[in-house]
Amino acid sequence: QREIQEEDPKIVIDFIETDFTPLKIALMDHCVQWQKKLTDLLNENARTEMDKLLAEFQKNTEILFSPIDDMDSLKDRVKLLEQCRKDDEDMENRITPIEAKYAKLAEFEVIPPDEELARKAQMRPAMEKFKDTLVEAEIRINKEKKNMKAGLEQDLQSFAQGLKDVKAEF
């Protein structure tokens, strides 16, 4: 765009004078349109990645803190907790590119809506809160494991006692 602006719109060759002002204006408009399309795409990609990350935090938090009814749900929570722990190591690498995209948008003087900027500002605190959530969920899951183990042991003892009673009757 800068190169186009710097070009002289009129050129004189011998006795012919050419005026490229309309072409120069059209090229400038074209450059501005492409820059807008590219920055809009960058903004959309950054917003999509950010929303996906924040939604993942929310969804996993809800699943980890939902009631644990049976062994299958306990097993699912343990698997989810392990997966979240693995993903937690890579979380910084997911947030940094999003922040870089917003920095690039600021470089091109594109200002996203205030709501979007507020969500961007909440990404790192949300990550820290999610890390705390993982610790709380691990404690909760361990308590549920102990409760279920105690319940199973009690059911096993009741079953064994029932077998002894049935055996004694014969």
XYZ file of N, CA, C and O in Angstrom:
680
model
N 0.835 -1.182 0.000
C 0.000 0.000 0.000
C 0.884 1.251 0.000
O 0.599 2.191 -0.722
N 1.908 1.205 0.809
C 2.812 2.354 0.876
C 3.504 2.578 -0.463
O 3.677 3.710 -0.918
N 3.914 1.476 -1.108
C 4.579 1.584 -2.405
C 3.659 2.221 -3.444
O 4.113 3.021 -4.273
N 2.402 1.874 -3.396
C 1.440 2.441 -4.354
C 1.286 3.936 -4.106
O 1.235 4.732 -5.046
N 1.231 4.335 -2.829
C 1.091 5.751 -2.506
C 2.296 6.557 -2.972
O 2.166 7.701 -3.392
N 3.460 5.957 -2.914
C 4.676 6.667 -3.267
C 4.863 6.834 -4.774
O 5.639 7.676 -5.218
N 4.181 6.024 -5.559
C 4.312 6.126 -7.018
C 3.693 7.430 -7.517
O 2.660 7.873 -7.038
N 4.332 8.015 -8.503
C 3.832 9.243 -9.129
C 2.657 8.873 -10.036
O 2.774 7.993 -10.891
N 1.493 9.528 -9.863
C 0.318 9.163 -10.668
C 0.409 9.630 -12.131
O -0.340 9.155 -12.978
N 1.313 10.545 -12.427
C 1.434 11.042 -13.803
C 2.821 10.750 -14.336
O 3.820 10.964 -13.663
N 2.844 10.248 -15.544
C 4.115 9.968 -16.204
C 4.069 10.620 -17.581
O 3.075 10.489 -18.306
N 5.157 11.299 -17.941
C 5.250 11.934 -19.251
C 6.337 11.210 -20.038
O 7.489 11.138 -19.611
N 5.929 10.662 -21.179
C 6.872 10.012 -22.083
C 6.781 10.775 -23.402
O 5.735 10.742 -24.057
N 7.862 11.469 -23.751
C 7.911 12.321 -24.929
C 6.752 13.309 -24.891
O 6.744 14.218 -24.103
N 5.776 13.130 -25.750
C 4.668 14.081 -25.814
C 3.374 13.512 -25.215
O 2.321 14.136 -25.275
N 3.442 12.284 -24.606
C 2.243 11.654 -24.037
C 2.309 11.757 -22.511
O 3.286 11.359 -21.879
N 1.219 12.288 -21.978
C 1.107 12.375 -20.522
C 0.034 11.370 -20.080
O -1.096 11.397 -20.572
N 0.408 10.488 -19.158
C -0.554 9.494 -18.661
C -0.876 9.798 -17.209
O -0.007 10.184 -16.420
N -2.132 9.622 -16.879
C -2.581 9.862 -15.504
C -3.129 8.556 -14.943
O -4.162 8.054 -15.386
N -2.460 8.014 -13.969
C -2.851 6.743 -13.353
C -3.554 6.937 -12.012
O -3.681 5.992 -11.229
N -4.048 8.113 -11.744
C -4.705 8.402 -10.466
C -5.883 7.461 -10.199
O -5.986 6.907 -9.094
N -6.792 7.231 -11.149
C -7.902 6.301 -10.876
C -7.408 4.880 -10.560
O -7.940 4.216 -9.665
N -6.390 4.431 -11.287
C -5.824 3.106 -11.039
C -5.172 3.058 -9.655
O -5.340 2.087 -8.912
N -4.475 4.108 -9.306
C -3.812 4.190 -8.009
C -4.853 4.152 -6.883
O -4.688 3.420 -5.898
N -5.929 4.884 -7.052
C -7.003 4.906 -6.048
C -7.650 3.523 -5.934
O -7.905 3.024 -4.820
N -7.886 2.896 -7.076
C -8.498 1.553 -7.073
C -7.586 0.545 -6.389
O -8.047 -0.302 -5.610
N -6.291 0.612 -6.662
C -5.344 -0.293 -6.011
C -5.272 -0.044 -4.503
O -5.194 -0.993 -3.718
N -5.318 1.200 -4.105
C -5.307 1.539 -2.678
C -6.554 0.972 -1.989
O -6.457 0.395 -0.904
N -7.714 1.146 -2.630
C -8.961 0.600 -2.076
C -8.877 -0.917 -1.953
O -9.315 -1.506 -0.957
N -8.310 -1.533 -2.996
C -8.155 -2.983 -2.987
C -7.253 -3.427 -1.827
O -7.557 -4.408 -1.136
N -6.180 -2.722 -1.608
C -5.276 -3.034 -0.497
C -5.991 -2.892 0.851
O -5.853 -3.748 1.734
N -6.755 -1.839 0.999
C -7.486 -1.611 2.245
C -8.507 -2.735 2.467
O -8.657 -3.250 3.579
N -9.212 -3.133 1.406
C -10.193 -4.216 1.524
C -9.516 -5.522 1.939
O -10.029 -6.241 2.803
N -8.398 -5.838 1.318
C -7.697 -7.072 1.661
C -7.167 -7.033 3.087
O -7.225 -8.027 3.806
N -6.664 -5.890 3.487
C -6.171 -5.763 4.856
C -7.320 -5.963 5.843
O -7.172 -6.664 6.846
N -8.483 -5.395 5.537
C -9.654 -5.561 6.407
C -10.073 -7.031 6.450
O -10.371 -7.563 7.521
N -10.111 -7.688 5.281
C -10.496 -9.107 5.258
C -9.526 -9.953 6.072
O -9.938 -10.844 6.823
N -8.242 -9.690 5.922
C -7.240 -10.468 6.652
C -7.311 -10.227 8.160
O -7.222 -11.164 8.951
N -7.487 -8.978 8.562
C -7.587 -8.699 9.995
C -8.894 -9.256 10.562
O -8.915 -9.734 11.698
N -9.975 -9.217 9.786
C -11.233 -9.827 10.237
C -11.068 -11.330 10.417
O -11.571 -11.911 11.388
N -10.367 -11.961 9.489
C -10.118 -13.399 9.588
C -9.250 -13.708 10.803
O -9.523 -14.654 11.552
N -8.215 -12.912 11.019
C -7.348 -13.099 12.181
C -8.151 -12.936 13.469
O -8.020 -13.738 14.400
N -9.009 -11.928 13.503
C -9.850 -11.695 14.677
C -10.807 -12.868 14.896
O -10.990 -13.340 16.016
N -11.408 -13.347 13.834
C -12.339 -14.471 13.934
C -11.623 -15.731 14.436
O -12.139 -16.445 15.304
N -10.437 -15.994 13.906
C -9.662 -17.160 14.350
C -9.284 -17.045 15.823
O -9.395 -18.019 16.577
N -8.837 -15.868 16.229
C -8.454 -15.658 17.628
C -9.671 -15.830 18.541
O -9.589 -16.496 19.575
N -10.798 -15.253 18.147
C -12.028 -15.355 18.938
C -12.487 -16.806 19.042
O -12.865 -17.289 20.115
N -12.436 -17.525 17.928
C -12.865 -18.926 17.912
C -11.987 -19.775 18.835
O -12.506 -20.573 19.618
N -10.684 -19.600 18.741
C -9.765 -20.357 19.595
C -9.981 -20.014 21.068
O -9.976 -20.901 21.925
N -10.169 -18.729 21.349
C -10.383 -18.297 22.727
C -11.697 -18.868 23.270
O -11.735 -19.413 24.379
N -12.768 -18.777 22.480
C -14.061 -19.309 22.920
C -13.990 -20.818 23.140
O -14.567 -21.340 24.093
N -13.267 -21.498 22.259
C -13.119 -22.948 22.390
C -12.392 -23.296 23.690
O -12.799 -24.212 24.416
N -11.335 -22.566 23.988
C -10.552 -22.809 25.200
C -11.382 -22.534 26.455
O -11.421 -23.355 27.379
N -12.078 -21.392 26.481
C -12.901 -21.046 27.642
C -14.060 -22.031 27.807
O -14.407 -22.406 28.929
N -14.639 -22.472 26.693
C -15.723 -23.458 26.751
C -15.200 -24.796 27.277
O -15.900 -25.497 28.028
N -13.989 -25.142 26.887
C -13.386 -26.387 27.379
C -13.190 -26.327 28.891
O -13.484 -27.293 29.595
N -12.707 -25.178 29.397
C -12.574 -25.005 30.841
C -13.925 -25.208 31.521
O -14.042 -25.937 32.500
N -14.940 -24.542 30.984
C -16.281 -24.590 31.573
C -16.854 -26.001 31.543
O -17.361 -26.505 32.547
N -16.777 -26.651 30.390
C -17.349 -27.994 30.224
C -16.664 -28.997 31.153
O -17.331 -29.774 31.843
N -15.334 -28.968 31.185
C -14.609 -29.911 32.037
C -14.875 -29.658 33.512
O -14.978 -30.608 34.297
N -15.008 -28.396 33.897
C -15.330 -28.073 35.287
C -16.694 -28.638 35.656
O -16.858 -29.242 36.718
N -17.671 -28.451 34.770
C -19.013 -28.972 35.038
C -19.005 -30.493 35.150
O -19.646 -31.060 36.034
N -18.279 -31.151 34.270
C -18.228 -32.617 34.307
C -17.530 -33.093 35.578
O -18.011 -34.015 36.244
N -16.404 -32.467 35.923
C -15.659 -32.906 37.100
C -16.442 -32.708 38.395
O -16.254 -33.457 39.355
N -17.305 -31.705 38.438
C -18.062 -31.431 39.658
C -19.503 -31.932 39.613
O -20.266 -31.676 40.529
N -19.867 -32.649 38.562
C -21.200 -33.244 38.531
C -21.207 -34.444 39.471
O -20.165 -35.023 39.769
N -22.393 -34.833 39.947
C -22.464 -35.953 40.904
C -21.919 -37.254 40.308
O -22.148 -37.552 39.139
N -21.218 -37.997 41.153
C -20.678 -39.292 40.750
C -21.624 -40.353 41.306
O -21.724 -40.531 42.521
N -22.314 -41.041 40.405
C -23.351 -41.979 40.815
C -22.886 -43.425 40.894
O -23.372 -44.189 41.716
N -21.987 -43.816 40.001
C -21.588 -45.216 39.935
C -20.120 -45.322 39.534
O -19.443 -44.318 39.347
N -19.683 -46.557 39.409
C -18.273 -46.802 39.084
C -17.901 -46.269 37.697
O -16.797 -45.775 37.499
N -18.821 -46.387 36.749
C -18.526 -45.896 35.400
C -18.308 -44.391 35.386
O -17.383 -43.902 34.733
N -19.163 -43.654 36.111
C -18.972 -42.199 36.138
C -17.684 -41.844 36.881
O -17.000 -40.887 36.511
N -17.339 -42.622 37.899
C -16.072 -42.394 38.598
C -14.902 -42.639 37.654
O -13.958 -41.842 37.593
N -14.983 -43.719 36.896
C -13.916 -44.035 35.932
C -13.790 -42.924 34.890
O -12.675 -42.503 34.552
N -14.929 -42.414 34.414
C -14.902 -41.319 33.428
C -14.267 -40.071 34.007
O -13.493 -39.386 33.324
N -14.571 -39.761 35.269
C -13.994 -38.568 35.904
C -12.482 -38.724 36.063
O -11.740 -37.772 35.865
N -12.051 -39.923 36.446
C -10.612 -40.162 36.614
C -9.897 -39.992 35.276
O -8.843 -39.347 35.196
N -10.483 -40.548 34.204
C -9.881 -40.397 32.866
C -9.837 -38.930 32.456
O -8.827 -38.456 31.922
N -10.942 -38.215 32.698
C -10.988 -36.793 32.345
C -9.952 -36.007 33.146
O -9.259 -35.146 32.598
N -9.840 -36.316 34.422
C -8.851 -35.624 35.254
C -7.432 -35.880 34.741
O -6.629 -34.943 34.642
N -7.136 -37.121 34.381
C -5.809 -37.434 33.839
C -5.565 -36.693 32.532
O -4.469 -36.145 32.317
N -6.576 -36.655 31.672
C -6.441 -35.940 30.392
C -6.235 -34.443 30.623
O -5.405 -33.815 29.968
N -6.981 -33.891 31.559
C -6.831 -32.458 31.868
C -5.449 -32.162 32.437
O -4.874 -31.113 32.146
N -4.928 -33.063 33.225
C -3.571 -32.884 33.762
C -2.544 -32.871 32.624
O -1.616 -32.071 32.632
N -2.717 -33.776 31.662
C -1.804 -33.798 30.510
C -1.941 -32.514 29.700
O -0.945 -31.922 29.271
N -3.189 -32.090 29.470
C -3.436 -30.872 28.693
C -2.955 -29.633 29.436
O -2.605 -28.628 28.815
N -2.950 -29.701 30.759
C -2.551 -28.562 31.584
C -1.107 -28.160 31.298
O -0.779 -26.973 31.299
N -0.270 -29.136 31.006
C 1.134 -28.844 30.693
C 1.257 -28.027 29.409
O 2.170 -27.225 29.254
N 0.318 -28.225 28.493
C 0.364 -27.563 27.188
C -0.528 -26.312 27.137
O -0.606 -25.651 26.112
N -1.178 -25.989 28.239
C -2.149 -24.885 28.243
C -1.496 -23.547 27.893
O -2.064 -22.756 27.149
N -0.307 -23.325 28.403
C 0.404 -22.074 28.106
C 0.639 -21.935 26.607
O 0.511 -20.851 26.048
N 0.941 -23.062 25.962
C 1.184 -23.043 24.517
C -0.093 -22.825 23.723
O -0.026 -22.542 22.527
N -1.234 -22.984 24.342
C -2.502 -22.707 23.656
C -2.931 -21.253 23.843
O -3.595 -20.689 22.972
N -2.569 -20.660 24.973
C -2.974 -19.280 25.255
C -2.063 -18.282 24.555
O -2.529 -17.275 24.019
N -0.765 -18.556 24.520
C 0.198 -17.615 23.938
C -0.119 -17.259 22.483
O -0.093 -16.076 22.135
N -0.456 -18.236 21.597
C -0.785 -17.854 20.217
C -2.040 -16.975 20.108
O -2.106 -16.097 19.251
N -2.989 -17.212 20.985
C -4.208 -16.383 20.967
C -3.840 -14.949 21.330
O -4.269 -13.996 20.668
N -3.030 -14.793 22.370
C -2.598 -13.448 22.765
C -1.767 -12.796 21.663
O -1.869 -11.585 21.431
N -0.963 -13.591 20.972
C -0.153 -13.054 19.869
C -1.049 -12.551 18.738
O -0.750 -11.524 18.116
N -2.130 -13.259 18.473
C -3.065 -12.821 17.419
C -3.707 -11.497 17.795
O -3.850 -10.605 16.950
N -4.090 -11.353 19.059
C -4.673 -10.078 19.486
C -3.632 -8.963 19.465
O -3.964 -7.815 19.160
N -2.381 -9.289 19.753
C -1.313 -8.286 19.669
C -1.123 -7.843 18.216
O -0.923 -6.651 17.935
N -1.203 -8.794 17.292
C -1.071 -8.461 15.873
C -2.241 -7.589 15.426
O -2.065 -6.646 14.650
N -3.433 -7.879 15.928
C -4.593 -7.044 15.602
C -4.379 -5.616 16.112
O -4.708 -4.654 15.409
N -3.834 -5.481 17.299
C -3.555 -4.148 17.848
C -2.522 -3.421 16.994
O -2.607 -2.205 16.794
N -1.569 -4.186 16.453
C -0.557 -3.615 15.572
C -1.200 -3.014 14.320
O -0.743 -2.001 13.803
N -2.264 -3.666 13.833
C -2.980 -3.167 12.654
C -4.122 -2.225 13.033
O -4.984 -1.930 12.207
N -4.129 -1.801 14.294
C -5.116 -0.851 14.812
C -6.549 -1.366 14.687
O -7.480 -0.602 14.427
N -6.719 -2.675 14.873
C -8.048 -3.276 14.898
C -8.426 -3.468 16.358
O -7.699 -4.110 17.113
N -9.554 -2.891 16.738
C -9.986 -2.977 18.126
C -11.211 -3.883 18.202
O -12.283 -3.527 17.708
N -11.050 -5.066 18.796
C -12.189 -5.974 18.953
C -13.217 -5.376 19.927
O -12.897 -4.460 20.694
N -14.430 -5.918 19.942
C -15.447 -5.421 20.882
C -14.988 -5.578 22.339
O -14.179 -6.449 22.663
N -15.534 -4.731 23.202
C -15.144 -4.741 24.616
C -15.401 -6.097 25.266
O -14.597 -6.565 26.078
N -16.503 -6.738 24.906
C -16.845 -8.049 25.468
C -15.761 -9.081 25.127
O -15.354 -9.879 25.968
N -15.292 -9.008 23.896
C -14.242 -9.934 23.449
C -12.932 -9.653 24.184
O -12.232 -10.581 24.596
N -12.609 -8.388 24.362
C -11.389 -8.032 25.087
C -11.482 -8.460 26.549
O -10.485 -8.880 27.146
N -12.692 -8.365 27.120
C -12.886 -8.803 28.506
C -12.666 -10.313 28.618
O -12.030 -10.780 29.575
N -13.178 -11.075 27.653
C -12.971 -12.536 27.664
C -11.488 -12.864 27.486
O -10.978 -13.794 28.105
N -10.802 -12.084 26.646
C -9.356 -12.305 26.444
C -8.613 -12.060 27.755
O -7.713 -12.814 28.120
N -9.013 -11.019 28.464
C -8.364 -10.705 29.740
C -8.652 -11.784 30.787
O -7.865 -11.962 31.723
N -9.734 -12.529 30.620
C -10.101 -13.573 31.578
C -9.435 -14.913 31.279
O -9.552 -15.846 32.076
N -8.740 -15.030 30.150
C -8.161 -16.321 29.780
C -7.164 -16.842 30.815
O -7.275 -17.978 31.266
N -6.197 -16.041 31.161
C -5.176 -16.495 32.122
C -5.770 -16.731 33.512
O -5.480 -17.764 34.128
N -6.604 -15.811 34.031
C -7.249 -16.131 35.317
C -8.121 -17.386 35.235
O -8.170 -18.167 36.194
N -8.770 -17.600 34.102
C -9.587 -18.806 33.937
C -8.707 -20.044 33.944
O -9.084 -21.089 34.497
N -7.524 -19.944 33.353
C -6.595 -21.074 33.356
C -6.152 -21.379 34.794
O -6.115 -22.542 35.206
N -5.823 -20.341 35.556
C -5.409 -20.543 36.946
C -6.555 -21.124 37.775
O -6.342 -22.024 38.597
N -7.748 -20.627 37.537
C -8.920 -21.145 38.249
C -9.148 -22.610 37.868
O -9.495 -23.433 38.722
N -8.941 -22.947 36.610
C -9.117 -24.333 36.172
C -8.074 -25.239 36.821
O -8.375 -26.372 37.187
N -6.849 -24.739 36.976
C -5.821 -25.519 37.669
C -6.247 -25.801 39.112
O -6.072 -26.914 39.621
N -6.821 -24.782 39.771
C -7.342 -24.975 41.130
C -8.500 -25.973 41.122
O -8.632 -26.789 42.027
N -9.317 -25.885 40.095
C -10.441 -26.801 39.946
C -9.954 -28.234 39.837
O -10.554 -29.152 40.409
N -8.871 -28.446 39.102
C -8.314 -29.793 38.963
C -7.858 -30.342 40.311
O -8.063 -31.527 40.608
N -7.265 -29.488 41.133
C -6.828 -29.919 42.462
C -8.050 -30.302 43.308
O -8.075 -31.359 43.952
N -9.071 -29.435 43.292
C -10.294 -29.717 44.050
C -10.975 -30.987 43.536
O -11.478 -31.795 44.331
N -11.004 -31.149 42.228
C -11.642 -32.330 41.643
C -10.894 -33.594 42.037
O -11.518 -34.630 42.303
N -9.575 -33.519 42.082
C -8.792 -34.695 42.477
C -9.118 -35.087 43.915
O -9.310 -36.270 44.220
N -9.229 -34.100 44.782
C -9.583 -34.371 46.181
C -10.978 -34.993 46.248
O -11.196 -35.989 46.944
N -11.899 -34.419 45.510
C -13.285 -34.912 45.495
C -13.351 -36.338 44.948
O -14.050 -37.198 45.494
N -12.632 -36.598 43.886
C -12.632 -37.939 43.280
C -12.018 -38.950 44.237
O -12.523 -40.070 44.376
N -10.941 -38.560 44.922
C -10.327 -39.472 45.891
C -11.288 -39.798 47.034
O -11.343 -40.940 47.500
N -12.052 -38.793 47.495
C -13.056 -39.042 48.535
C -14.117 -40.011 48.030
O -14.531 -40.928 48.750
N -14.564 -39.795 46.787
C -15.577 -40.683 46.208
C -15.037 -42.096 46.054
O -15.757 -43.070 46.271
N -13.762 -42.217 45.690
C -13.142 -43.543 45.584
C -13.203 -44.253 46.930
O -13.560 -45.436 47.010
N -12.822 -43.521 47.990
C -12.833 -44.117 49.327
C -14.253 -44.509 49.735
O -14.458 -45.588 50.293
N -15.209 -43.627 49.464
C -16.605 -43.929 49.810
C -17.106 -45.149 49.055
O -17.772 -46.014 49.630
N -16.813 -45.212 47.768
C -17.256 -46.354 46.968
C -16.559 -47.632 47.405
O -17.171 -48.699 47.443
N -15.278 -47.522 47.753
C -14.546 -48.697 48.221
C -15.161 -49.197 49.526
O -15.376 -50.410 49.699
N -15.444 -48.275 50.442
C -16.056 -48.663 51.714
C -17.428 -49.289 51.468
O -17.781 -50.296 52.099
N -18.196 -48.713 50.559
C -19.509 -49.260 50.222
C -19.399 -50.653 49.629
O -20.191 -51.552 49.966
N -18.426 -50.838 48.734
C -18.230 -52.162 48.137
C -17.788 -53.185 49.180
O -18.251 -54.334 49.174
N -16.893 -52.774 50.065
C -16.447 -53.688 51.121
C -17.614 -54.077 52.019
O -17.752 -55.240 52.403
N -18.455 -53.116 52.355
C -19.626 -53.395 53.189
C -20.591 -54.326 52.447
O -21.113 -55.271 53.034
N -20.821 -54.065 51.150
C -21.690 -54.940 50.357
C -21.106 -56.342 50.265
O -21.835 -57.341 50.328
N -19.789 -56.433 50.148
C -19.120 -57.728 50.076
C -19.274 -58.491 51.387
O -19.546 -59.699 51.389
N -19.121 -57.791 52.492
C -19.293 -58.433 53.792
C -20.737 -58.897 53.982
O -20.981 -59.994 54.486
N -21.676 -58.074 53.561
C -23.089 -58.451 53.655
C -23.364 -59.667 52.793
O -24.078 -60.590 53.215
N -22.789 -59.679 51.600
C -22.971 -60.817 50.695
C -22.355 -62.082 51.296
O -22.959 -63.161 51.277
N -21.144 -61.940 51.846
C -20.469 -63.088 52.460
C -21.267 -63.603 53.648
O -21.414 -64.824 53.832
N -21.797 -62.683 54.449
C -22.619 -63.086 55.591
C -23.882 -63.780 55.111
O -24.298 -64.788 55.692
N -24.483 -63.269 54.050
C -25.670 -63.901 53.467
C -25.357 -65.307 52.984
O -26.159 -66.233 53.159
N -24.203 -65.495 52.371
C -23.793 -66.828 51.923
C -23.600 -67.772 53.101
O -24.004 -68.946 53.042
N -22.977 -67.256 54.170
C -22.774 -68.083 55.366
C -24.124 -68.501 55.953
O -24.290 -69.652 56.365
N -25.067 -67.555 55.969
C -26.399 -67.857 56.513
C -27.105 -68.897 55.667
O -27.716 -69.832 56.208
N -27.023 -68.778 54.358
C -27.659 -69.741 53.460
C -26.989 -71.106 53.613
O -27.653 -72.154 53.662
N -25.695 -71.126 53.737
C -24.940 -72.365 53.900
C -25.294 -73.055 55.226
O -25.406 -74.280 55.309
N -25.436 -72.228 56.273
C -25.769 -72.762 57.591
C -27.162 -73.377 57.588
O -27.428 -74.347 58.300
N -28.085 -72.861 56.824
C -29.441 -73.400 56.748
C -29.465 -74.765 56.096
O -30.332 -75.579 56.386
N -28.570 -75.048 55.198
C -28.539 -76.373 54.539
C -27.811 -77.290 55.420
O -27.594 -78.228 55.740
